[in-house]
Coordinates of N, CA and C in Angstrom, one line a residue:
M1 N 16.5 82.8 -50.6 CA 17.4 82.9 -49.5 C 18.0 81.5 -49.2
F2 N 17.2 80.5 -49.2 CA 17.6 79.2 -48.7 C 18.2 78.3 -49.8
F3 N 18.0 78.7 -51.1 CA 18.5 77.8 -52.1 C 20.0 77.6 -52.2
P4 N 20.8 78.7 -52.0 CA 22.2 78.5 -51.9 C 22.6 77.5 -50.8
I5 N 21.9 77.5 -49.7 CA 22.2 76.6 -48.6 C 21.8 75.2 -49.1
I6 N 20.7 75.0 -49.8 CA 20.3 73.7 -50.3 C 21.3 73.1 -51.2
I7 N 21.8 74.0 -52.2 CA 22.8 73.5 -53.1 C 24.0 73.0 -52.4
A8 N 24.4 73.8 -51.3 CA 25.6 73.4 -50.6 C 25.4 72.0 -49.9
L9 N 24.1 71.8 -49.4 CA 23.8 70.5 -48.8 C 23.9 69.4 -49.7
V10 N 23.4 69.6 -50.9 CA 23.5 68.5 -52.0 C 24.9 68.2 -52.3
L11 N 25.8 69.2 -52.5 CA 27.2 69.0 -52.8 C 27.9 68.3 -51.6
F12 N 27.5 68.6 -50.4 CA 28.1 67.9 -49.3 C 27.7 66.4 -49.3
T13 N 26.5 66.1 -49.5 CA 26.1 64.7 -49.5 C 26.7 63.9 -50.6
S14 N 27.2 64.6 -51.6 CA 27.7 63.8 -52.8 C 29.3 63.8 -52.8
S15 N 29.9 64.4 -51.8 CA 31.3 64.6 -51.8 C 32.1 63.3 -51.9
S16 N 31.6 62.3 -51.3 CA 32.3 61.0 -51.3 C 32.2 60.3 -52.7
Y17 N 31.4 60.8 -53.6 CA 31.2 60.2 -54.9 C 32.0 60.9 -56.0
G18 N 32.5 62.1 -55.7 CA 33.1 62.9 -56.7 C 34.3 62.2 -57.4
N19 N 35.1 61.5 -56.7 CA 36.3 60.9 -57.3 C 36.0 59.6 -58.0
Q20 N 34.7 59.2 -58.0 CA 34.4 57.9 -58.7 C 33.9 58.2 -60.1
I21 N 33.7 59.4 -60.5 CA 33.1 59.7 -61.8 C 34.2 59.6 -62.9
E22 N 34.1 58.8 -63.8 CA 35.2 58.6 -64.9 C 34.9 59.4 -66.1
F23 N 33.7 59.9 -66.3 CA 33.3 60.7 -67.4 C 32.7 62.0 -66.9
D24 N 32.5 63.0 -67.7 CA 31.9 64.2 -67.3 C 30.5 64.0 -66.8
Y25 N 29.8 63.1 -67.4 CA 28.4 62.9 -67.0 C 27.9 61.6 -67.6
C26 N 26.8 61.1 -67.1 CA 26.2 59.9 -67.7 C 24.7 60.1 -67.5
V27 N 24.1 60.9 -68.3 CA 22.7 61.2 -68.2 C 21.9 59.8 -68.5
A28 N 21.0 59.5 -67.6 CA 20.3 58.2 -67.7 C 19.5 58.1 -69.0
D29 N 19.5 57.0 -69.6 CA 18.6 56.6 -70.7 C 17.7 55.5 -70.2
P30 N 16.4 55.9 -69.8 CA 15.5 54.9 -69.2 C 15.1 53.8 -70.1
T31 N 15.4 53.9 -71.4 CA 15.1 52.9 -72.4 C 16.1 51.8 -72.5
L32 N 17.3 52.0 -71.8 CA 18.3 51.0 -71.8 C 18.4 50.3 -70.4
P33 N 19.1 49.2 -70.3 CA 19.1 48.4 -69.1 C 19.5 49.2 -67.9
H34 N 18.9 48.8 -66.7 CA 19.1 49.5 -65.5 C 19.6 48.4 -64.5
G35 N 20.7 48.7 -63.9 CA 21.3 47.7 -62.9 C 21.6 48.4 -61.6
P36 N 22.3 47.6 -60.7 CA 22.6 48.2 -59.3 C 23.5 49.4 -59.4
S37 N 24.3 49.6 -60.4 CA 25.1 50.8 -60.5 C 24.4 51.9 -61.2
G38 N 23.2 51.8 -61.6 CA 22.4 52.8 -62.2 C 22.0 52.5 -63.6
Y39 N 21.5 53.6 -64.3 CA 21.1 53.4 -65.7 C 22.2 53.5 -66.6
S40 N 22.0 52.9 -67.8 CA 23.0 53.1 -68.9 C 22.9 54.6 -69.3
C41 N 24.0 55.0 -70.0 CA 24.1 56.4 -70.4 C 23.4 56.7 -71.7
K42 N 22.8 57.9 -71.7 CA 22.2 58.4 -72.9 C 23.3 58.7 -73.9
D43 N 23.0 58.6 -75.2 CA 24.0 58.9 -76.2 C 24.5 60.3 -76.0
P44 N 25.8 60.6 -75.8 CA 26.3 61.9 -75.5 C 25.9 62.9 -76.6
T45 N 25.8 62.5 -77.8 CA 25.5 63.4 -78.9 C 24.1 63.9 -78.8
K46 N 23.2 63.3 -78.0 CA 21.9 63.7 -77.8 C 21.6 64.4 -76.5
V47 N 22.6 64.6 -75.7 CA 22.5 65.3 -74.4 C 22.4 66.8 -74.7
T48 N 21.5 67.5 -74.0 CA 21.3 69.0 -74.2 C 21.4 69.6 -72.8
T49 N 21.4 71.0 -72.8 CA 21.4 71.7 -71.6 C 20.1 71.4 -70.8
D50 N 19.0 71.1 -71.4 CA 17.8 70.8 -70.7 C 17.9 69.6 -69.8
D51 N 18.8 68.7 -70.2 CA 19.0 67.5 -69.4 C 19.6 67.8 -68.0
F52 N 20.2 68.9 -67.8 CA 20.9 69.3 -66.6 C 20.1 70.3 -65.7
S53 N 18.8 70.5 -66.1 CA 18.0 71.4 -65.3 C 16.6 70.7 -65.0
Y54 N 16.0 71.0 -63.9 CA 14.8 70.4 -63.5 C 14.0 71.3 -62.7
S55 N 12.7 71.4 -62.9 CA 11.8 72.4 -62.2 C 10.7 71.7 -61.4
G56 N 10.9 70.4 -61.2 CA 9.8 69.7 -60.6 C 9.5 70.0 -59.1
L57 N 10.5 70.7 -58.5 CA 10.3 71.0 -57.0 C 9.7 72.4 -56.8
R58 N 9.3 73.1 -57.9 CA 8.7 74.4 -57.7 C 7.3 74.3 -57.1
T59 N 6.5 73.3 -57.5 CA 5.1 73.2 -57.2 C 4.9 72.4 -55.9
P60 N 4.1 72.8 -55.0 CA 3.8 72.1 -53.8 C 3.2 70.7 -54.1
A61 N 3.6 69.7 -53.3 CA 3.1 68.3 -53.5 C 1.6 68.2 -53.1
N62 N 0.9 67.2 -53.6 CA -0.4 66.9 -53.2 C -0.5 66.4 -51.8
T63 N -1.2 67.1 -50.9 CA -1.3 66.6 -49.5 C -2.7 66.2 -49.1
S64 N -3.4 65.8 -50.1 CA -4.8 65.4 -49.9 C -4.8 63.9 -49.6
N65 N -4.3 63.5 -48.5 CA -4.2 62.1 -48.1 C -4.4 62.0 -46.5
I66 N -4.4 60.8 -46.0 CA -4.6 60.6 -44.6 C -3.5 61.2 -43.7
F67 N -2.3 61.4 -44.2 CA -1.3 62.0 -43.5 C -1.1 63.5 -43.7
K68 N -1.9 64.1 -44.6 CA -1.7 65.5 -45.0 C -0.3 65.8 -45.3
F69 N 0.3 64.9 -46.1 CA 1.8 65.0 -46.4 C 2.0 64.6 -47.8
G70 N 2.8 65.4 -48.5 CA 3.1 65.0 -49.9 C 4.6 65.3 -50.2
V71 N 5.1 64.6 -51.3 CA 6.5 64.7 -51.6 C 6.6 64.9 -53.1
S72 N 7.4 65.8 -53.5 CA 7.8 66.0 -54.9 C 9.3 65.5 -55.1
Y73 N 9.5 64.7 -56.1 CA 10.8 64.1 -56.2 C 11.7 64.7 -57.3
A74 N 13.0 64.7 -57.0 CA 14.1 65.0 -57.9 C 15.1 63.9 -57.8
L75 N 14.7 62.6 -58.1 CA 15.5 61.5 -58.1 C 15.9 61.2 -59.6
V76 N 16.7 60.2 -59.8 CA 17.2 59.9 -61.1 C 16.0 59.6 -62.1
D77 N 14.9 59.0 -61.7 CA 13.8 58.7 -62.6 C 13.2 60.0 -63.1
Q78 N 13.2 61.1 -62.2 CA 12.6 62.3 -62.7 C 13.6 63.3 -63.3
F79 N 14.9 63.1 -62.9 CA 16.0 64.0 -63.3 C 17.1 63.2 -63.7
P80 N 17.1 62.7 -64.9 CA 18.1 61.7 -65.4 C 19.6 62.1 -65.3
A81 N 19.8 63.4 -65.3 CA 21.2 63.8 -65.1 C 21.9 63.5 -63.8
L82 N 21.1 63.1 -62.8 CA 21.6 62.7 -61.5 C 22.3 61.3 -61.6
N83 N 22.1 60.6 -62.7 CA 22.6 59.2 -62.8 C 24.1 59.3 -62.6
G84 N 24.6 58.5 -61.6 CA 26.0 58.4 -61.3 C 26.6 59.5 -60.5
M85 N 25.7 60.5 -60.1 CA 26.2 61.6 -59.4 C 26.2 61.4 -57.9
G86 N 25.5 60.4 -57.4 CA 25.5 60.2 -55.9 C 24.7 61.2 -55.1
L87 N 23.7 61.8 -55.7 CA 22.9 62.7 -55.0 C 21.5 62.8 -55.6
S88 N 20.6 63.4 -54.8 CA 19.2 63.6 -55.2 C 18.5 64.5 -54.2
M89 N 17.3 65.0 -54.5 CA 16.6 65.8 -53.5 C 15.1 65.5 -53.6
V90 N 14.4 65.9 -52.5 CA 12.9 65.9 -52.5 C 12.4 67.1 -51.9
R91 N 11.2 67.5 -52.1 CA 10.5 68.5 -51.4 C 9.3 67.9 -50.7
A92 N 9.2 68.1 -49.4 CA 8.1 67.6 -48.6 C 7.2 68.8 -48.2
D93 N 5.9 68.6 -48.5 CA 4.9 69.6 -48.0 C 4.0 68.9 -47.0
I94 N 3.9 69.6 -45.8 CA 3.1 69.1 -44.7 C 2.1 70.1 -44.3
D95 N 0.8 69.7 -44.4 CA -0.2 70.6 -44.0 C -0.3 70.8 -42.5
V96 N -1.0 71.8 -42.0 CA -1.2 71.9 -40.6 C -1.8 70.6 -40.0
G97 N -1.2 70.1 -38.9 CA -1.6 68.9 -38.3 C -1.2 67.6 -39.0
G98 N -0.4 67.8 -40.1 CA 0.0 66.6 -40.9 C 1.3 66.1 -40.4
A99 N 1.7 64.9 -41.0 CA 3.0 64.3 -40.6 C 3.5 63.4 -41.7
G100 N 4.9 63.4 -41.8 CA 5.5 62.4 -42.6 C 5.6 61.1 -41.9
P101 N 4.9 60.1 -42.3 CA 4.9 58.8 -41.5 C 6.3 58.2 -41.4
I102 N 6.4 57.3 -40.4 CA 7.7 56.7 -40.1 C 8.2 55.9 -41.4
H103 N 9.4 56.2 -41.8 CA 9.9 55.6 -43.0 C 11.4 55.6 -42.9
A104 N 12.1 54.9 -43.9 CA 13.5 54.8 -43.9 C 14.0 54.9 -45.4
H105 N 15.3 55.3 -45.5 CA 16.0 55.3 -46.8 C 17.3 54.5 -46.7
R106 N 17.8 54.1 -47.8 CA 19.1 53.4 -47.9 C 20.3 54.2 -47.5
V107 N 20.2 55.5 -47.6 CA 21.3 56.4 -47.4 C 20.9 57.5 -46.4
A108 N 22.0 58.3 -46.1 CA 21.7 59.5 -45.2 C 20.9 60.5 -45.8
E109 N 20.2 61.3 -45.0 CA 19.3 62.4 -45.4 C 19.7 63.7 -44.7
L110 N 19.9 64.8 -45.4 CA 20.1 66.1 -44.8 C 19.0 67.0 -45.2
A111 N 18.2 67.5 -44.3 CA 17.0 68.3 -44.6 C 17.1 69.7 -44.0
I112 N 16.5 70.6 -44.7 CA 16.3 72.0 -44.2 C 14.9 72.4 -44.3
V113 N 14.4 73.0 -43.2 CA 13.1 73.6 -43.1 C 13.1 74.9 -43.8
T114 N 12.2 75.1 -44.8 CA 12.2 76.4 -45.5 C 10.9 77.2 -45.2
E115 N 9.9 76.5 -44.6 CA 8.7 77.1 -44.2 C 8.1 76.4 -43.0
G116 N 7.5 77.1 -42.0 CA 6.8 76.4 -41.0 C 7.6 75.9 -39.8
T117 N 7.0 75.2 -39.0 CA 7.6 74.6 -37.8 C 7.3 73.1 -37.7
I118 N 8.3 72.3 -37.6 CA 8.0 70.8 -37.5 C 8.8 70.2 -36.3
I119 N 8.4 69.0 -36.0 CA 9.3 68.2 -35.2 C 9.9 67.1 -36.1
A120 N 11.2 67.0 -36.2 CA 11.9 66.0 -37.0 C 12.6 65.1 -36.0
G121 N 12.6 63.8 -36.4 CA 13.3 62.9 -35.5 C 13.5 61.5 -36.2
F122 N 14.4 60.7 -35.5 CA 14.6 59.4 -35.9 C 14.8 58.5 -34.7
I123 N 14.8 57.2 -34.9 CA 15.0 56.2 -33.8 C 16.1 55.3 -34.2
D124 N 17.1 55.2 -33.3 CA 18.3 54.4 -33.7 C 18.1 52.9 -33.4
T125 N 19.1 52.1 -33.6 CA 19.0 50.7 -33.5 C 18.9 50.2 -32.1
N126 N 19.2 51.1 -31.1 CA 19.0 50.8 -29.7 C 17.6 51.3 -29.2
N127 N 16.8 51.6 -30.2 CA 15.4 52.1 -29.9 C 15.4 53.4 -29.1
K128 N 16.5 54.2 -29.3 CA 16.5 55.5 -28.7 C 16.0 56.6 -29.7
P129 N 15.0 57.4 -29.3 CA 14.5 58.4 -30.2 C 15.3 59.7 -30.1
F130 N 15.6 60.3 -31.2 CA 16.2 61.7 -31.3 C 15.2 62.6 -32.0
Y131 N 14.7 63.6 -31.4 CA 13.8 64.5 -32.1 C 13.9 65.9 -31.5
K132 N 13.5 66.9 -32.4 CA 13.6 68.3 -32.0 C 12.7 69.1 -32.8
T133 N 12.2 70.2 -32.2 CA 11.4 71.2 -33.0 C 12.3 72.0 -33.8
M134 N 11.9 72.1 -35.1 CA 12.8 72.7 -36.1 C 12.0 73.9 -36.7
E135 N 12.7 75.0 -36.9 CA 12.1 76.2 -37.4 C 12.7 76.5 -38.8
K136 N 12.2 77.5 -39.5 CA 12.7 77.9 -40.8 C 14.2 78.2 -40.8
G137 N 14.9 77.5 -41.7 CA 16.4 77.7 -41.7 C 17.1 76.6 -41.0
D138 N 16.4 75.8 -40.2 CA 17.1 74.8 -39.4 C 17.4 73.5 -40.2
L139 N 18.5 72.8 -39.9 CA 18.9 71.6 -40.6 C 18.7 70.4 -39.6
F140 N 18.5 69.2 -40.3 CA 18.4 68.0 -39.5 C 19.0 66.9 -40.4
V141 N 19.8 66.0 -39.8 CA 20.4 64.9 -40.5 C 19.9 63.6 -39.9
V142 N 19.6 62.7 -40.8 CA 19.2 61.3 -40.5 C 20.2 60.3 -41.0
P143 N 20.7 59.5 -40.1 CA 21.7 58.5 -40.6 C 21.0 57.4 -41.5
P144 N 21.8 56.7 -42.3 CA 21.3 55.8 -43.2 C 20.4 54.7 -42.6
A145 N 19.3 54.3 -43.2 CA 18.5 53.2 -42.9 C 17.7 53.3 -41.6
L146 N 17.8 54.4 -40.9 CA 17.1 54.5 -39.6 C 15.7 55.1 -39.9
A147 N 14.7 54.6 -39.1 CA 13.3 55.0 -39.2 C 13.2 56.5 -38.7
H148 N 12.5 57.3 -39.5 CA 12.4 58.7 -39.1 C 11.1 59.3 -39.5
F149 N 10.8 60.5 -39.1 CA 9.5 61.1 -39.3 C 9.6 62.6 -39.2
Q150 N 8.5 63.3 -39.6 CA 8.3 64.8 -39.4 C 6.9 65.0 -39.1
V151 N 6.7 66.0 -38.2 CA 5.3 66.3 -37.8 C 5.2 67.9 -37.8
N152 N 4.2 68.4 -38.5 CA 3.9 69.8 -38.5 C 3.3 70.2 -37.2
V153 N 4.0 71.0 -36.4 CA 3.4 71.4 -35.1 C 3.2 72.9 -35.1
G154 N 3.2 73.5 -36.3 CA 3.0 75.0 -36.4 C 1.5 75.3 -36.8
K155 N 1.3 76.5 -37.1 CA 0.0 77.0 -37.5 C -0.1 77.3 -39.0
T156 N 0.9 77.0 -39.7 CA 0.9 77.2 -41.2 C 1.5 75.9 -41.8
P157 N 1.2 75.7 -43.1 CA 1.9 74.6 -43.8 C 3.4 74.7 -43.7
A158 N 4.0 73.5 -43.7 CA 5.5 73.4 -43.6 C 6.0 72.9 -44.9
V159 N 7.2 73.4 -45.3 CA 8.0 72.9 -46.4 C 9.4 72.5 -46.0
V160 N 9.8 71.3 -46.4 CA 11.1 70.8 -46.1 C 11.8 70.3 -47.3
Y161 N 13.0 70.6 -47.6 CA 13.8 70.1 -48.7 C 14.8 69.2 -48.1
A162 N 15.0 68.0 -48.7 CA 16.0 67.0 -48.2 C 16.9 66.6 -49.3
A163 N 18.2 66.5 -49.0 CA 19.2 66.0 -50.0 C 19.6 64.6 -49.5
F164 N 19.9 63.7 -50.5 CA 20.3 62.3 -50.2 C 21.6 62.0 -50.9
A165 N 22.4 61.1 -50.3 CA 23.7 60.7 -50.9 C 23.5 59.6 -51.9
S166 N 22.5 59.7 -52.7 CA 22.3 58.7 -53.8 C 21.3 59.3 -54.8
P167 N 21.4 58.9 -56.1 CA 20.4 59.3 -57.1 C 19.1 58.6 -56.9
N168 N 19.1 57.5 -56.1 CA 17.9 56.7 -55.9 C 17.9 56.2 -54.5
P169 N 17.6 57.0 -53.5 CA 17.8 56.6 -52.1 C 16.8 55.5 -51.6
G170 N 15.7 55.3 -52.3 CA 14.7 54.3 -51.9 C 13.9 54.8 -50.7
V171 N 12.8 54.3 -50.5 CA 12.0 54.7 -49.3 C 11.1 53.5 -48.9
Q172 N 11.0 53.2 -47.6 CA 10.0 52.2 -47.1 C 9.3 52.8 -46.0
A173 N 8.0 53.0 -46.1 CA 7.1 53.5 -45.1 C 6.5 52.4 -44.3
V174 N 6.6 52.4 -43.0 CA 6.1 51.3 -42.2 C 4.7 51.0 -42.4
D175 N 3.8 52.0 -42.4 CA 2.4 51.8 -42.6 C 2.1 51.2 -43.9
L176 N 2.7 51.6 -45.0 CA 2.5 51.0 -46.3 C 3.0 49.6 -46.4
A177 N 4.2 49.4 -45.8 CA 4.8 48.0 -45.8 C 3.9 47.0 -45.1
L178 N 3.2 47.4 -44.1 CA 2.3 46.5 -43.4 C 0.9 46.4 -44.0
F179 N 0.4 47.5 -44.5 CA -1.1 47.6 -44.7 C -1.4 47.9 -46.2
K180 N -0.4 48.0 -47.1 CA -0.8 48.3 -48.5 C -0.3 47.1 -49.4
N181 N -0.6 45.9 -49.0 CA -0.2 44.7 -49.7 C -1.1 43.5 -49.3
D182 N -0.8 42.3 -49.7 CA -1.6 41.2 -49.4 C -1.1 40.3 -48.3
L183 N -0.2 40.9 -47.4 CA 0.3 40.2 -46.3 C -0.9 39.8 -45.4
P184 N -1.1 38.5 -45.1 CA -2.2 38.1 -44.3 C -2.4 38.8 -43.0
T185 N -3.6 39.1 -42.7 CA -4.0 39.8 -41.4 C -3.4 39.0 -40.2
E186 N -3.5 37.7 -40.3 CA -3.1 36.8 -39.2 C -1.6 37.0 -38.9
I187 N -0.8 37.2 -39.9 CA 0.6 37.4 -39.8 C 0.9 38.7 -39.2
I188 N 0.2 39.8 -39.7 CA 0.4 41.1 -39.1 C 0.0 41.1 -37.7
Q189 N -1.0 40.4 -37.3 CA -1.5 40.4 -35.9 C -0.4 39.8 -35.0
K190 N 0.2 38.7 -35.5 CA 1.2 38.1 -34.7 C 2.5 38.9 -34.5
V191 N 2.9 39.6 -35.6 CA 4.2 40.4 -35.5 C 4.0 41.8 -34.9
T192 N 2.8 42.3 -34.8 CA 2.6 43.6 -34.3 C 1.8 43.7 -33.0
L193 N 1.0 42.6 -32.7 CA 0.1 42.5 -31.6 C -1.1 43.5 -31.7
L194 N -1.3 44.0 -32.9 CA -2.5 44.8 -33.2 C -3.7 44.0 -33.2
D195 N -4.9 44.6 -32.8 CA -6.2 44.0 -32.9 C -6.5 43.7 -34.4
V196 N -7.1 42.6 -34.7 CA -7.5 42.2 -36.0 C -8.4 43.3 -36.7
T197 N -9.3 43.8 -35.9 CA -10.2 44.8 -36.4 C -9.5 46.1 -36.8
Q198 N -8.5 46.5 -36.0 CA -7.7 47.6 -36.4 C -6.9 47.4 -37.6
I199 N -6.3 46.2 -37.7 CA -5.5 45.8 -38.9 C -6.4 45.9 -40.2
K200 N -7.6 45.4 -40.1 CA -8.5 45.4 -41.3 C -8.9 46.9 -41.6
K201 N -9.0 47.7 -40.6 CA -9.4 49.1 -40.8 C -8.2 49.8 -41.5
L202 N -7.0 49.5 -41.1 CA -5.8 50.1 -41.7 C -5.6 49.6 -43.1
K203 N -5.8 48.3 -43.4 CA -5.8 47.7 -44.7 C -6.8 48.4 -45.6
N204 N -7.9 48.7 -45.1 CA -9.0 49.4 -45.9 C -8.5 50.8 -46.2
A205 N -7.9 51.4 -45.3 CA -7.4 52.8 -45.5 C -6.3 52.9 -46.5
F206 N -5.4 51.9 -46.5 CA -4.2 52.0 -47.4 C -4.3 51.1 -48.6
G207 N -5.4 50.4 -48.8 CA -5.6 49.6 -50.0 C -5.0 48.2 -49.9
G208 N -4.8 47.7 -48.7 CA -4.3 46.3 -48.6 C -5.4 45.3 -48.7
T209 N -5.0 44.0 -48.9 CA -6.0 42.9 -48.9 C -5.6 41.8 -48.1
N210 N -6.4 40.7 -48.1 CA -6.0 39.5 -47.4 C -6.0 39.6 -45.9

């Protein structure tokens, strides 16, 4: 029922890119150089119908983690035919009581809830939060580069599909940026005002050091 809507969302997010395509397609060849404009093209004589189909979003993502949240990707690295198309998709699975941690992408995101009940929201550059409870069939849009989140507030697992206006939208999760690297604890304490003990606890949870 919802997949025609999802396809329409993807086409909407890519509309500004359509007039920039000079060739019919440029299926990515990951063995060739990769630059800011994308991957180099696969030899057209080796392109097949299978290059233009992808089944990676059929299966629920692994949610066995601290957030009870998992993502399956259909970005250019997983679906090479997206190269140069200006679009991509992900599937997010959120267990009961789970949440998509605060994160941001380089481009806009348009999401549809296909199962469950969530709170979806973002925070703008004036630190004003925008959030709402979303049911099956509801849409939510997040402007480019703004921190956003999802929380499962229902009694069943939730599934959300999101379309992006880029074949590689990027993602930066605040928790991982702070606690899954070797940034010194002393610096994190200064810029967050968190207690050192709490910082070390979070570093241990996310795999950070130093």
